Short mmCIF file of C-alpha atoms and ligand atoms in Angstrom, two decimals:
data_model
loop_
_atom_site.label_atom_id
_atom_site.label_comp_id
_atom_site.label_asym_id
_atom_site.label_seq_id
_atom_site.Cartn_x
_atom_site.Cartn_y
_atom_site.Cartn_z
CA UNK B 79 0.00 0.00 0.00
CA UNK B 80 1.33 3.43 -0.99
CA UNK B 81 2.20 5.80 1.89
CA UNK B 82 -0.66 8.27 2.26
CA UNK B 83 -2.23 10.76 4.65
CA UNK B 84 -5.30 9.78 6.62
CA UNK B 85 -7.47 11.67 9.07
CA UNK B 86 -7.76 9.75 12.35
CA UNK B 87 -10.22 11.59 14.57
CA UNK B 88 -8.68 15.02 14.97
CA UNK B 89 -5.20 14.16 13.70
CA UNK B 90 -3.77 13.77 10.22
CA UNK B 91 -1.49 10.75 10.10
CA UNK B 92 1.06 9.55 7.62
CA UNK B 93 0.22 5.92 6.95
CA UNK B 94 3.14 3.67 5.98
CA UNK B 95 2.62 -0.03 5.25
CA UNK B 96 -0.95 0.40 6.45
CA UNK B 97 0.02 1.77 9.89
CA UNK B 98 0.25 5.35 11.20
CA UNK B 99 3.88 6.41 11.29
CA UNK B 100 5.57 9.26 13.20
CA UNK B 101 8.67 10.59 11.46
CA UNK B 102 11.60 10.78 13.87
CA UNK B 103 13.79 12.28 11.23
CA UNK B 104 16.94 14.14 10.43
CA UNK B 105 17.72 16.14 7.29
CA UNK B 106 21.08 15.65 5.63
CA UNK B 107 23.20 18.62 4.68
CA UNK B 108 22.70 19.65 1.08
CA UNK B 109 25.72 17.82 -0.31
CA UNK B 110 25.82 14.75 1.92
CA UNK B 111 23.53 12.33 0.10
CA UNK B 112 26.02 10.56 -2.18
CA UNK B 113 26.83 6.96 -1.30
CA UNK B 114 30.60 7.33 -0.91
CA UNK B 115 30.23 10.29 1.44
CA UNK B 116 27.29 8.89 3.38
CA UNK B 117 28.68 5.41 3.85
CA UNK B 118 30.74 6.06 7.02
CA UNK B 119 27.98 8.24 8.49
CA UNK B 120 25.30 5.54 8.76
CA UNK B 121 26.33 4.23 12.21
CA UNK B 122 26.02 7.75 13.66
CA UNK B 123 22.62 8.26 12.02
CA UNK B 124 21.40 4.90 13.31
CA UNK B 125 22.66 5.62 16.82
CA UNK B 126 20.46 8.73 16.96
CA UNK B 127 17.39 6.51 16.64
CA UNK B 128 16.15 8.10 13.41
CA UNK B 129 13.49 6.16 11.56
CA UNK B 130 13.56 8.51 8.55
CA UNK B 131 16.20 10.36 6.60
CA UNK B 132 15.24 13.59 4.84
CA UNK B 133 17.50 14.06 1.85
CA UNK B 134 17.72 15.94 -1.44
CA UNK B 135 17.53 14.68 -4.98
CA UNK B 136 18.65 17.36 -7.38
CA UNK B 137 17.60 18.27 -10.88
CA UNK B 138 21.22 18.75 -12.02
CA UNK B 139 22.10 15.21 -10.86
CA UNK B 140 19.18 13.37 -12.43
CA UNK B 141 19.00 15.21 -15.76
CA UNK B 142 22.51 16.37 -16.70
CA UNK B 143 21.49 16.32 -20.36
CA UNK B 144 17.95 17.25 -21.32
CA UNK B 145 15.78 14.15 -21.52
CA UNK B 146 18.67 11.88 -20.49
CA UNK B 147 18.24 10.70 -16.92
CA UNK B 148 20.88 9.33 -14.57
CA UNK B 149 19.38 7.56 -11.58
CA UNK B 150 22.59 6.41 -9.90
CA UNK B 151 22.49 8.81 -6.96
CA UNK B 152 18.78 8.36 -6.32
CA UNK B 153 18.86 4.58 -6.61
CA UNK B 154 21.82 4.31 -4.25
CA UNK B 155 20.21 6.56 -1.68
CA UNK B 156 16.94 4.60 -1.74
CA UNK B 157 18.82 1.28 -1.60
CA UNK B 158 21.01 2.40 1.31
CA UNK B 159 18.08 3.78 3.30
CA UNK B 160 16.20 0.54 2.76
CA UNK B 161 19.24 -1.48 3.83
CA UNK B 162 19.54 0.58 7.02
CA UNK B 163 15.85 0.19 7.83
CA UNK B 164 15.08 3.87 7.39
CA UNK B 165 12.36 5.60 5.43
CA UNK B 166 13.14 8.53 3.20
CA UNK B 167 11.54 11.93 2.64
CA UNK B 168 12.93 13.18 -0.67
CA UNK B 169 13.49 16.88 -1.25
CA UNK B 170 13.11 17.91 -4.88
CA UNK B 171 15.78 20.53 -5.43
CA UNK B 172 14.36 21.56 -8.80
CA UNK B 173 13.77 25.10 -10.00
CA UNK B 174 14.36 26.68 -6.58
CA UNK B 175 16.49 25.97 -3.54
CA UNK B 176 16.62 28.74 -0.90
CA UNK B 177 15.28 31.27 -3.40
CA UNK B 178 18.02 30.50 -5.94
CA UNK B 179 18.04 28.25 -9.00
CA UNK B 180 21.48 26.83 -8.31
CA UNK B 181 20.34 23.20 -8.75
CA UNK B 182 19.09 23.76 -12.30
CA UNK B 183 21.12 21.63 -14.75
CA UNK B 184 23.72 23.41 -16.85
CA UNK B 185 21.47 23.27 -19.93
CA UNK B 186 18.85 25.25 -17.99
CA UNK B 187 21.26 27.74 -16.43
CA UNK B 188 23.00 28.61 -19.67
CA UNK B 189 19.90 29.02 -21.83
CA UNK B 190 18.53 32.22 -20.36
CA UNK B 191 16.49 32.92 -23.48
CA UNK B 192 14.49 29.73 -23.06
CA UNK B 193 14.53 29.64 -19.26
CA UNK B 194 13.84 33.22 -18.26
CA UNK B 195 15.19 34.70 -15.05
CA UNK B 196 13.52 36.88 -12.47
CA UNK B 197 14.60 40.54 -12.74
CA UNK B 198 15.09 43.02 -9.95
CA UNK B 199 13.55 46.50 -10.14
CA UNK B 200 16.58 47.74 -12.13
CA UNK B 201 16.00 45.08 -14.78
CA UNK B 202 18.99 42.96 -13.70
CA UNK B 203 18.59 39.19 -14.14
CA UNK B 204 18.96 37.07 -10.97
CA UNK B 205 20.02 33.46 -10.62
CA UNK B 206 16.35 32.82 -9.91
CA UNK B 207 14.19 31.20 -12.56
CA UNK B 208 11.16 33.34 -13.22
CA UNK B 209 7.93 31.58 -12.22
CA UNK B 210 6.45 33.19 -15.32
CA UNK B 211 8.62 31.03 -17.56
CA UNK B 212 6.48 28.25 -18.97
CA UNK B 213 9.51 26.47 -20.49
CA UNK B 214 11.16 26.18 -17.09
CA UNK B 215 7.93 25.06 -15.45
CA UNK B 216 7.33 22.37 -18.03
CA UNK B 217 10.94 21.17 -17.98
CA UNK B 218 10.90 20.97 -14.17
CA UNK B 219 7.56 19.15 -14.26
CA UNK B 220 8.91 16.63 -16.79
CA UNK B 221 12.00 15.95 -14.64
CA UNK B 222 9.91 15.63 -11.47
CA UNK B 223 7.48 13.30 -13.23
CA UNK B 224 10.41 11.17 -14.38
CA UNK B 225 11.68 11.02 -10.79
CA UNK B 226 8.31 9.89 -9.47
CA UNK B 227 8.04 7.34 -12.28
CA UNK B 228 11.45 5.97 -11.34
CA UNK B 229 10.26 5.57 -7.75
CA UNK B 230 7.10 3.85 -8.93
CA UNK B 231 9.17 1.40 -10.95
CA UNK B 232 11.91 0.73 -8.40
CA UNK B 233 10.87 1.59 -4.84
CA UNK B 234 8.72 -1.47 -4.29
CA UNK B 235 9.08 -1.35 -0.52
CA UNK B 236 8.00 2.28 -0.29
CA UNK B 237 11.14 3.47 1.39
CA UNK B 238 10.20 6.93 0.12
CA UNK B 239 7.20 8.06 2.17
CA UNK B 240 6.81 11.72 1.20
CA UNK B 241 8.26 14.21 -1.25
CA UNK B 242 8.97 17.90 -0.80
CA UNK B 243 8.44 19.90 -4.00
CA UNK B 244 11.19 22.56 -4.34
CA UNK B 245 12.95 24.04 -1.32
CA UNK B 246 12.40 27.34 0.48
CA UNK B 247 11.02 29.27 -2.47
CA UNK B 248 11.26 33.02 -1.96
CA UNK B 249 12.01 36.29 -3.72
CA UNK B 250 15.05 38.16 -2.51
CA UNK B 251 16.36 40.91 -2.65
CA UNK B 252 13.30 42.19 -4.55
CA UNK B 253 9.85 41.25 -3.31
CA UNK B 254 8.63 40.92 -6.88
CA UNK B 255 9.89 39.68 -10.22
CA UNK B 256 10.16 42.68 -12.57
CA UNK B 257 10.83 40.75 -15.79
CA UNK B 258 8.57 41.82 -18.71
CA UNK B 259 6.34 38.73 -18.35
CA UNK B 260 6.01 39.30 -14.62
CA UNK B 261 5.19 42.99 -15.08
CA UNK B 262 2.49 42.14 -17.63
CA UNK B 263 0.93 39.67 -15.17
CA UNK B 264 1.10 42.24 -12.37
CA UNK B 265 -0.74 44.80 -14.51
CA UNK B 266 -3.34 42.19 -15.47
CA UNK B 267 -6.45 41.21 -13.49
CA UNK B 268 -6.13 39.14 -10.33
CA UNK B 269 -7.11 35.61 -11.40
CA UNK B 270 -10.77 34.82 -10.73
CA UNK B 271 -9.73 31.52 -9.10
CA UNK B 272 -7.87 33.39 -6.35
CA UNK B 273 -10.62 35.92 -5.71
CA UNK B 274 -13.17 33.10 -5.73
CA UNK B 275 -11.18 31.15 -3.14
CA UNK B 276 -10.79 34.20 -0.90
CA UNK B 277 -14.48 35.01 -1.21
CA UNK B 278 -15.50 31.46 -0.36
CA UNK B 279 -13.22 31.38 2.68
CA UNK B 280 -13.66 35.04 3.62
CA UNK B 281 -14.36 34.30 7.32
CA UNK B 282 -11.38 32.05 7.87
CA UNK B 283 -8.60 33.55 5.73
CA UNK B 284 -5.57 35.14 7.36
CA UNK B 285 -6.69 38.28 9.24
CA UNK B 286 -4.02 40.56 7.73
CA UNK B 287 -4.95 39.44 4.23
CA UNK B 288 -8.64 40.03 4.95
CA UNK B 289 -7.90 43.52 6.28
CA UNK B 290 -5.73 44.37 3.30
CA UNK B 291 -8.43 43.24 0.91
CA UNK B 292 -11.15 45.10 2.88
CA UNK B 293 -9.07 48.29 3.03
CA UNK B 294 -8.90 48.26 -0.78
CA UNK B 295 -12.70 47.83 -0.96
CA UNK B 296 -13.13 44.03 -1.06
CA UNK B 297 -13.10 44.19 -4.84
CA UNK B 298 -13.48 40.98 -6.77
CA UNK B 299 -12.07 42.33 -10.01
CA UNK B 300 -9.16 44.52 -10.97
CA UNK B 301 -5.39 44.52 -11.05
CA UNK B 302 -3.37 43.34 -8.05
CA UNK B 303 -3.01 46.91 -6.85
CA UNK B 304 -6.74 47.58 -7.35
CA UNK B 305 -7.76 44.53 -5.33
CA UNK B 306 -5.13 44.50 -2.58
CA UNK B 307 -3.81 48.07 -2.59
CA UNK B 308 -0.27 49.20 -3.43
CA UNK B 309 2.87 48.11 -1.59
CA UNK B 310 5.33 45.31 -1.00
CA UNK B 311 2.69 43.14 0.72
CA UNK B 312 0.75 43.07 -2.56
CA UNK B 313 3.97 42.31 -4.47
CA UNK B 314 4.38 39.33 -2.17
CA UNK B 315 0.79 38.09 -2.63
CA UNK B 316 1.22 38.31 -6.39
CA UNK B 317 4.44 36.29 -6.31
CA UNK B 318 2.96 33.73 -3.90
CA UNK B 319 0.14 33.04 -6.34
CA UNK B 320 2.49 32.59 -9.30
CA UNK B 321 5.03 30.49 -7.41
CA UNK B 322 2.09 28.43 -6.18
CA UNK B 323 0.74 27.88 -9.70
CA UNK B 324 4.17 26.76 -10.91
CA UNK B 325 4.56 24.35 -7.98
CA UNK B 326 1.05 23.07 -8.67
CA UNK B 327 2.06 22.13 -12.24
CA UNK B 328 5.18 20.33 -10.99
CA UNK B 329 3.30 18.56 -8.18
CA UNK B 330 0.46 17.45 -10.43
CA UNK B 331 2.92 16.00 -12.95
CA UNK B 332 4.67 14.05 -10.18
CA UNK B 333 1.47 12.81 -8.58
CA UNK B 334 0.22 11.57 -11.94
CA UNK B 335 3.14 9.12 -11.83
CA UNK B 336 3.12 8.28 -8.11
CA UNK B 337 0.71 10.00 -5.72
CA UNK B 338 2.86 10.11 -2.58
CA UNK B 339 2.08 12.85 -0.03
CA UNK B 340 3.71 16.09 -1.22
CA UNK B 341 4.38 19.39 0.48
CA UNK B 342 6.56 22.45 0.16
CA UNK B 343 8.55 24.25 2.83
CA UNK B 344 9.21 27.83 3.88
CA UNK B 345 12.13 29.87 5.15
CA UNK B 346 10.55 31.90 7.94
CA UNK B 347 10.58 35.66 8.47
CA UNK B 348 13.38 37.23 10.49
CA UNK B 349 11.64 39.53 12.98
CA UNK B 350 11.24 43.07 11.70
CA UNK B 351 12.07 42.26 8.09
CA UNK B 352 9.97 43.43 5.14
CA UNK B 353 9.08 41.56 1.93
CA UNK B 354 12.21 41.51 -0.20
CA UNK B 355 14.42 41.51 2.91
CA UNK B 356 13.40 37.95 3.75
CA UNK B 357 12.77 35.23 1.13
CA UNK B 358 9.30 36.49 0.23
CA UNK B 359 6.22 34.82 -1.17
CA UNK B 360 7.06 31.31 0.03
CA UNK B 361 4.46 29.15 1.81
CA UNK B 362 4.43 31.37 4.91
CA UNK B 363 1.50 31.46 7.34
CA UNK B 364 0.18 34.84 6.12
CA UNK B 365 0.26 33.51 2.52
CA UNK B 366 -1.12 30.07 3.20
CA UNK B 367 -4.56 30.90 1.76
CA UNK B 368 -2.96 32.00 -1.50
CA UNK B 369 -0.73 28.92 -1.64
CA UNK B 370 -3.60 26.54 -0.87
CA UNK B 371 -5.70 28.13 -3.62
CA UNK B 372 -2.84 28.12 -6.13
CA UNK B 373 -1.51 24.62 -5.40
CA UNK B 374 -4.37 22.34 -4.35
CA UNK B 375 -2.34 19.18 -5.05
CA UNK B 376 0.09 20.00 -2.24
CA UNK B 377 -1.03 18.09 0.83
CA UNK B 378 0.36 20.64 3.27
CA UNK B 379 2.81 23.49 3.86
CA UNK B 380 5.78 23.09 6.19
CA UNK B 381 7.98 25.43 8.24
CA UNK B 382 11.77 25.24 8.59
CA UNK B 383 12.08 26.43 12.18
CA UNK B 384 15.49 27.89 13.01
CA UNK B 385 14.27 30.95 14.94
CA UNK B 386 13.84 30.85 18.72
CA UNK B 387 10.03 31.10 18.84
CA UNK B 388 9.46 27.43 18.02
CA UNK B 389 6.01 27.44 19.62
CA UNK B 390 4.81 30.53 17.72
CA UNK B 391 5.90 29.19 14.34
CA UNK B 392 4.65 25.64 14.93
CA UNK B 393 1.28 27.00 16.08
CA UNK B 394 1.05 29.24 13.01
CA UNK B 395 1.31 26.22 10.69
CA UNK B 396 -1.66 24.25 12.00
CA UNK B 397 -4.33 26.72 10.91
CA UNK B 398 -7.18 25.38 8.75
CA UNK B 399 -6.27 21.74 9.20
CA UNK B 400 -2.71 21.97 7.90
CA UNK B 401 -0.81 19.08 9.53
CA UNK B 402 2.56 19.96 11.06
CA UNK B 403 5.75 18.51 9.63
CA UNK B 404 9.02 20.24 10.51
CA UNK B 405 11.46 19.14 7.79
CA UNK B 406 14.19 21.41 9.15
CA UNK B 407 14.88 22.52 12.70
CA UNK B 408 17.96 23.94 14.36
CA UNK B 409 20.16 21.08 15.57
CA UNK B 410 20.63 22.67 18.99
CA UNK B 411 20.01 21.13 22.39
CA UNK B 412 16.48 22.59 22.14
CA UNK B 413 15.69 20.30 19.20
CA UNK B 414 15.11 17.48 21.69
CA UNK B 415 12.29 19.29 23.49
CA UNK B 416 10.95 21.03 20.39
CA UNK B 417 10.28 17.55 19.02
CA UNK B 418 8.23 16.74 22.13
CA UNK B 419 6.24 19.93 21.61
CA UNK B 420 5.56 19.21 17.92
CA UNK B 421 4.20 15.73 18.60
CA UNK B 422 2.42 16.63 21.87
CA UNK B 423 0.85 19.97 21.01
CA UNK B 424 0.14 19.36 17.32
CA UNK B 425 0.25 15.60 16.77
CA UNK B 426 2.86 16.30 14.13
CA UNK B 427 3.60 14.06 11.17
CA UNK B 428 7.27 14.41 11.97
CA UNK B 429 10.27 16.39 13.10
CA UNK B 430 13.73 16.61 11.59
CA UNK B 431 16.77 18.72 12.60
CA UNK B 432 18.89 19.94 9.69
CA UNK B 433 22.48 18.82 9.09
CA UNK B 434 21.81 15.69 11.07
CA UNK B 435 25.09 14.03 10.09
CA UNK B 436 26.98 16.79 11.92
CA UNK B 437 24.98 16.89 15.16
CA UNK B 438 27.24 16.29 18.13
CA UNK B 439 27.79 16.77 21.83
CA UNK B 440 24.84 17.52 24.06
CA UNK B 441 22.52 18.23 21.12
CA UNK B 442 23.10 14.70 19.79
CA UNK B 443 22.81 13.01 23.19
CA UNK B 444 19.58 14.85 23.98
CA UNK B 445 18.01 14.19 20.58
CA UNK B 446 18.82 10.50 20.95
CA UNK B 447 17.06 10.45 24.35
CA UNK B 448 14.10 12.42 23.08
CA UNK B 449 13.65 10.16 20.04
CA UNK B 450 13.94 7.13 22.31
CA UNK B 451 11.11 8.50 24.46
CA UNK B 452 9.01 9.32 21.40
CA UNK B 453 9.57 5.88 19.90
CA UNK B 454 8.47 4.24 23.14
CA UNK B 455 5.42 6.51 23.43
CA UNK B 456 4.37 6.14 19.78
CA UNK B 457 1.59 3.55 20.40
CA UNK B 458 0.12 5.83 23.09
CA UNK B 459 0.42 8.95 20.95
CA UNK B 460 -1.45 7.20 18.17
CA UNK B 461 -4.12 5.75 20.46
CA UNK B 462 -5.07 8.82 22.50
CA UNK B 463 -6.49 12.16 21.35
CA UNK B 464 -5.58 14.16 24.43
CA UNK B 465 -1.90 15.05 24.23
CA UNK B 466 -0.02 18.26 24.95
CA UNK B 467 3.50 19.57 24.50
CA UNK B 468 5.14 21.74 27.12
CA UNK B 469 7.89 24.26 26.48
CA UNK B 470 8.84 27.27 28.63
CA UNK B 471 6.52 30.08 27.51
CA UNK B 472 9.03 32.89 28.03
CA UNK B 473 12.54 33.58 29.25
CA UNK B 474 11.20 33.67 32.80
CA UNK B 475 11.05 29.96 33.50
CA UNK B 476 9.55 30.50 36.93
CA UNK B 477 6.22 31.69 35.55
CA UNK B 478 3.80 28.80 36.10
CA UNK B 479 2.55 27.80 32.71
CA UNK B 480 -1.08 26.72 32.41
CA UNK B 481 -2.06 24.17 29.77
CA UNK B 482 -5.39 22.35 29.47
CA UNK B 483 -5.57 18.64 28.78
CA UNK B 484 -9.24 17.70 28.55
CA UNK B 485 -10.90 18.86 31.77
CA UNK B 486 -7.64 18.87 33.74
CA UNK B 487 -5.29 21.83 33.94
CA UNK B 488 -1.53 21.31 34.08
CA UNK B 489 0.63 23.94 35.78
CA UNK B 490 4.23 23.65 34.64
CA UNK B 491 7.48 25.16 35.83
CA UNK B 492 10.77 24.56 34.08
CA UNK B 493 14.34 23.99 35.27
CA UNK B 494 17.32 24.29 32.96
CA UNK B 495 20.63 23.28 34.44
CA UNK B 496 24.11 23.88 33.12
CA UNK B 497 25.29 21.08 30.88
CA UNK B 498 27.87 18.79 32.49
CA UNK B 499 31.09 17.85 30.77
CA UNK B 500 30.38 15.14 28.25
CA UNK B 501 33.83 13.67 28.59
CA UNK B 502 33.73 12.21 32.10
CA UNK B 503 30.62 13.54 33.77
CA UNK B 504 32.77 15.78 36.01
CA UNK B 505 32.53 19.53 35.65
CA UNK B 506 35.97 21.11 35.98
CA UNK B 507 36.58 24.84 35.94
CA UNK B 508 37.01 25.18 32.17
CA UNK B 509 33.97 23.02 31.50
CA UNK B 510 32.03 25.06 33.98
CA UNK B 511 32.64 28.21 31.97
CA UNK B 512 31.65 26.41 28.75
CA UNK B 513 28.67 24.90 30.52
CA UNK B 514 27.40 28.39 31.33
CA UNK B 515 26.89 28.79 27.63
CA UNK B 516 25.19 25.39 27.29
CA UNK B 517 22.13 25.02 29.45
CA UNK B 518 20.20 21.83 29.05
CA UNK B 519 16.68 22.37 27.74
CA UNK B 520 13.37 21.78 29.52
CA UNK B 521 10.18 20.44 28.01
CA UNK B 522 7.70 17.58 28.10
CA UNK B 523 5.00 15.67 26.32
CA UNK B 524 1.89 14.56 28.19
CA UNK B 525 -0.62 11.94 27.09
CA UNK B 526 -3.90 11.54 28.90
CA UNK B 527 -4.40 7.79 28.79
CA UNK B 528 -7.52 7.71 30.99
CA UNK B 529 -9.76 10.11 32.94
CA UNK B 530 -7.35 10.08 35.87
CA UNK B 531 -4.21 8.75 34.24
CA UNK B 532 -1.41 10.62 32.50
CA UNK B 533 1.88 9.63 30.95
CA UNK B 534 4.40 12.41 31.32
CA UNK B 535 7.78 12.36 29.59
CA UNK B 536 10.58 14.85 29.16
CA UNK B 537 13.21 16.78 31.04
CA UNK B 538 13.28 19.59 33.60
CA UNK B 539 9.54 20.05 34.11
CA UNK B 540 7.53 20.07 37.34
CA UNK B 541 3.76 19.70 37.16
CA UNK B 542 0.81 20.26 39.46
CA UNK B 543 -2.82 19.74 38.47
CA UNK B 544 -6.17 21.46 38.99
CA UNK B 545 -9.71 20.62 38.01
CA UNK B 546 -11.54 23.84 37.05
CA UNK B 547 -14.87 22.03 36.67
CA UNK B 548 -15.29 20.63 40.18
CA UNK B 549 -12.70 22.83 41.91
CA UNK B 550 -11.68 19.74 43.89
CA UNK B 551 -8.01 19.46 44.82
CA UNK B 552 -6.19 17.11 42.48
CA UNK B 553 -3.75 14.89 44.32
CA UNK B 554 -1.30 12.27 43.17
CA UNK B 555 -2.47 8.76 43.86
CA UNK B 556 0.49 7.01 42.32
CA UNK B 557 3.51 7.96 40.28
CA UNK B 558 5.91 5.55 38.67
CA UNK B 559 9.05 6.00 36.65
CA UNK B 560 9.56 3.42 33.94
CA UNK B 561 9.51 2.79 30.25
CA UNK B 562 7.36 1.36 27.46
CA UNK B 563 8.25 -1.52 25.20
CA UNK B 564 5.79 -2.09 22.34
CA UNK B 565 3.13 -0.23 24.31
CA UNK B 566 3.66 -2.24 27.50
CA UNK B 567 4.61 -0.44 30.72
CA UNK B 568 7.69 -1.57 32.66
CA UNK B 569 8.07 0.03 36.06
CA UNK B 570 11.52 1.01 37.20
CA UNK B 571 10.51 2.47 40.55
CA UNK B 572 7.58 3.91 42.40
CA UNK B 573 8.07 7.61 43.16
CA UNK B 574 6.97 9.37 46.33
CA UNK B 575 8.55 11.32 49.15
CA UNK B 576 11.24 13.72 47.94
CA UNK B 577 10.68 12.70 44.33
CA UNK B 578 7.08 14.02 44.35
CA UNK B 579 7.65 16.65 47.06
CA UNK B 580 5.69 14.38 49.44
CA UNK B 581 2.80 13.96 46.98
CA UNK B 582 2.57 17.60 45.89
CA UNK B 583 3.90 17.44 42.34
CA UNK B 584 5.27 15.36 39.47
CA UNK B 585 8.83 16.19 38.58
CA UNK B 586 10.88 15.27 35.55
CA UNK B 587 14.38 16.00 36.73
CA UNK B 588 16.50 18.52 34.85
CA UNK B 589 19.42 16.97 33.02
CA UNK B 590 17.89 13.69 31.85
CA UNK B 591 14.85 12.44 29.94
CA UNK B 592 12.43 10.20 31.80
CA UNK B 593 8.95 8.72 31.46
CA UNK B 594 6.48 8.68 34.37
CA UNK B 595 3.01 7.22 34.67
CA UNK B 596 0.78 9.21 36.99
CA UNK B 597 -2.62 8.49 38.55
CA UNK B 598 -4.43 11.46 40.07
CA UNK B 599 -7.42 11.67 42.41
CA UNK B 600 -9.64 14.43 43.75
CA UNK B 601 -10.45 15.36 47.33
C1 DGJ R 84 17.59 26.04 4.91
C2 DGJ R 84 17.63 25.23 3.63
O1 DGJ R 84 16.36 24.77 3.31
C3 DGJ R 84 18.61 24.09 3.72
O2 DGJ R 84 18.68 23.42 2.50
C4 DGJ R 84 19.96 24.61 4.15
O3 DGJ R 84 20.44 25.51 3.19
C5 DGJ R 84 19.83 25.28 5.49
N1 DGJ R 84 18.90 26.39 5.39
C6 DGJ R 84 21.17 25.80 6.01
O4 DGJ R 84 21.02 26.29 7.30
#
């Protein structure tokens, strides 16, 4: 059975071999996917507990000569992933990769007459294929279709479970393409399909987009400036629509060969930056309505979360039923707890730090522990609807943080301790200074497995509970530390006394990941 997305109750799941599958992933660096280079790295990747590798396949590698395909790199990557028991999310580095068109084959790059470039406002050509170029779109779609056909013919075990179409599309340093074809489209009417979509979804579209449209008179006909008003925000909307239409053509061509789940990803906005200063017009939250209208064959839009506000960005991507998949995340110590948040708060399809083959030190050790916890909790996460993710809400970790789980309220505080020396577990003076810079993260995932039963897992989090419905005091009846094997609980020790502050709280110690099973009662 082909990997596909399925709605289970309130969650969207990736189904692999007929079973829901959570991606505990890692994305390879851009140039690390070739067999000879990757070969010695497999033991490290396996030791992290990854079940999925996220890796590029590039247009220049598969179609060095137009119409002449070379599948060596792809076939080897799929074979090696299969041999190492990992699934694969393939990234199609086609027309765009981080705004640029650097992965276009030489025959595309050198034929600028056939494959038109985006122009800046001074008329200078960029190394960015113009989304208004039909030749480029069709050539990309043909190559992508050939790739998906190759997978259909060779990947019998479905090692490849999803495909990302293009990578971090975005206009920079100009918010808009000023090539003649782009200018003509900008001066033309806004496509009826876009206005129709916005009209149909008027009540639920992004608030800023709705305001912009309303401020210009809620017109359903006219040029882009007539309908959305002048300015760089309109430039960005215009580009989002046209990038989206191009990606739709590529996606549709690929799905016609092999309909795996497909998505595209976004570079996020650096705080305070304007369109043109950040890679603009990509599948960003404020443009998601435009992207969904332009590219209906994409199954979802995904964020690459490198900025500190992980919660804010993850939350912004689950609007209107968009499932969360984080194909790229910073490979810091925080990745370990951000993963818990993604699966707990948003029942994510998956999580994947970038440059996974180079993760080391505390970040690697913590990710390994976090993925171990998530692997053990997977049957519970799939079986229960009530799950939450806990991350410190602000820099002030002493603020009690209130999170609802069904009719119970969790009150969380967080403890982040200095990281010990990895070498021998002893902190000497020099390590101590380094450790000041490395504080271990805090965060947890909580699953409500019954009316009075919770499974709590993570690091550096202390929890108390209240019941706002009955106002009864919620006490701890029993708390155990242990682990799960294939969904079965194995107790390590019963916790009470100092470990629960004499029955007052549940505490996941700072410095190490643990799983606890908690029964509460009311009095
Ligand atoms: C985001 C891109 O999508 C990746 O391919 C890579 O270039 C990273 N940035 C580097 O941090």
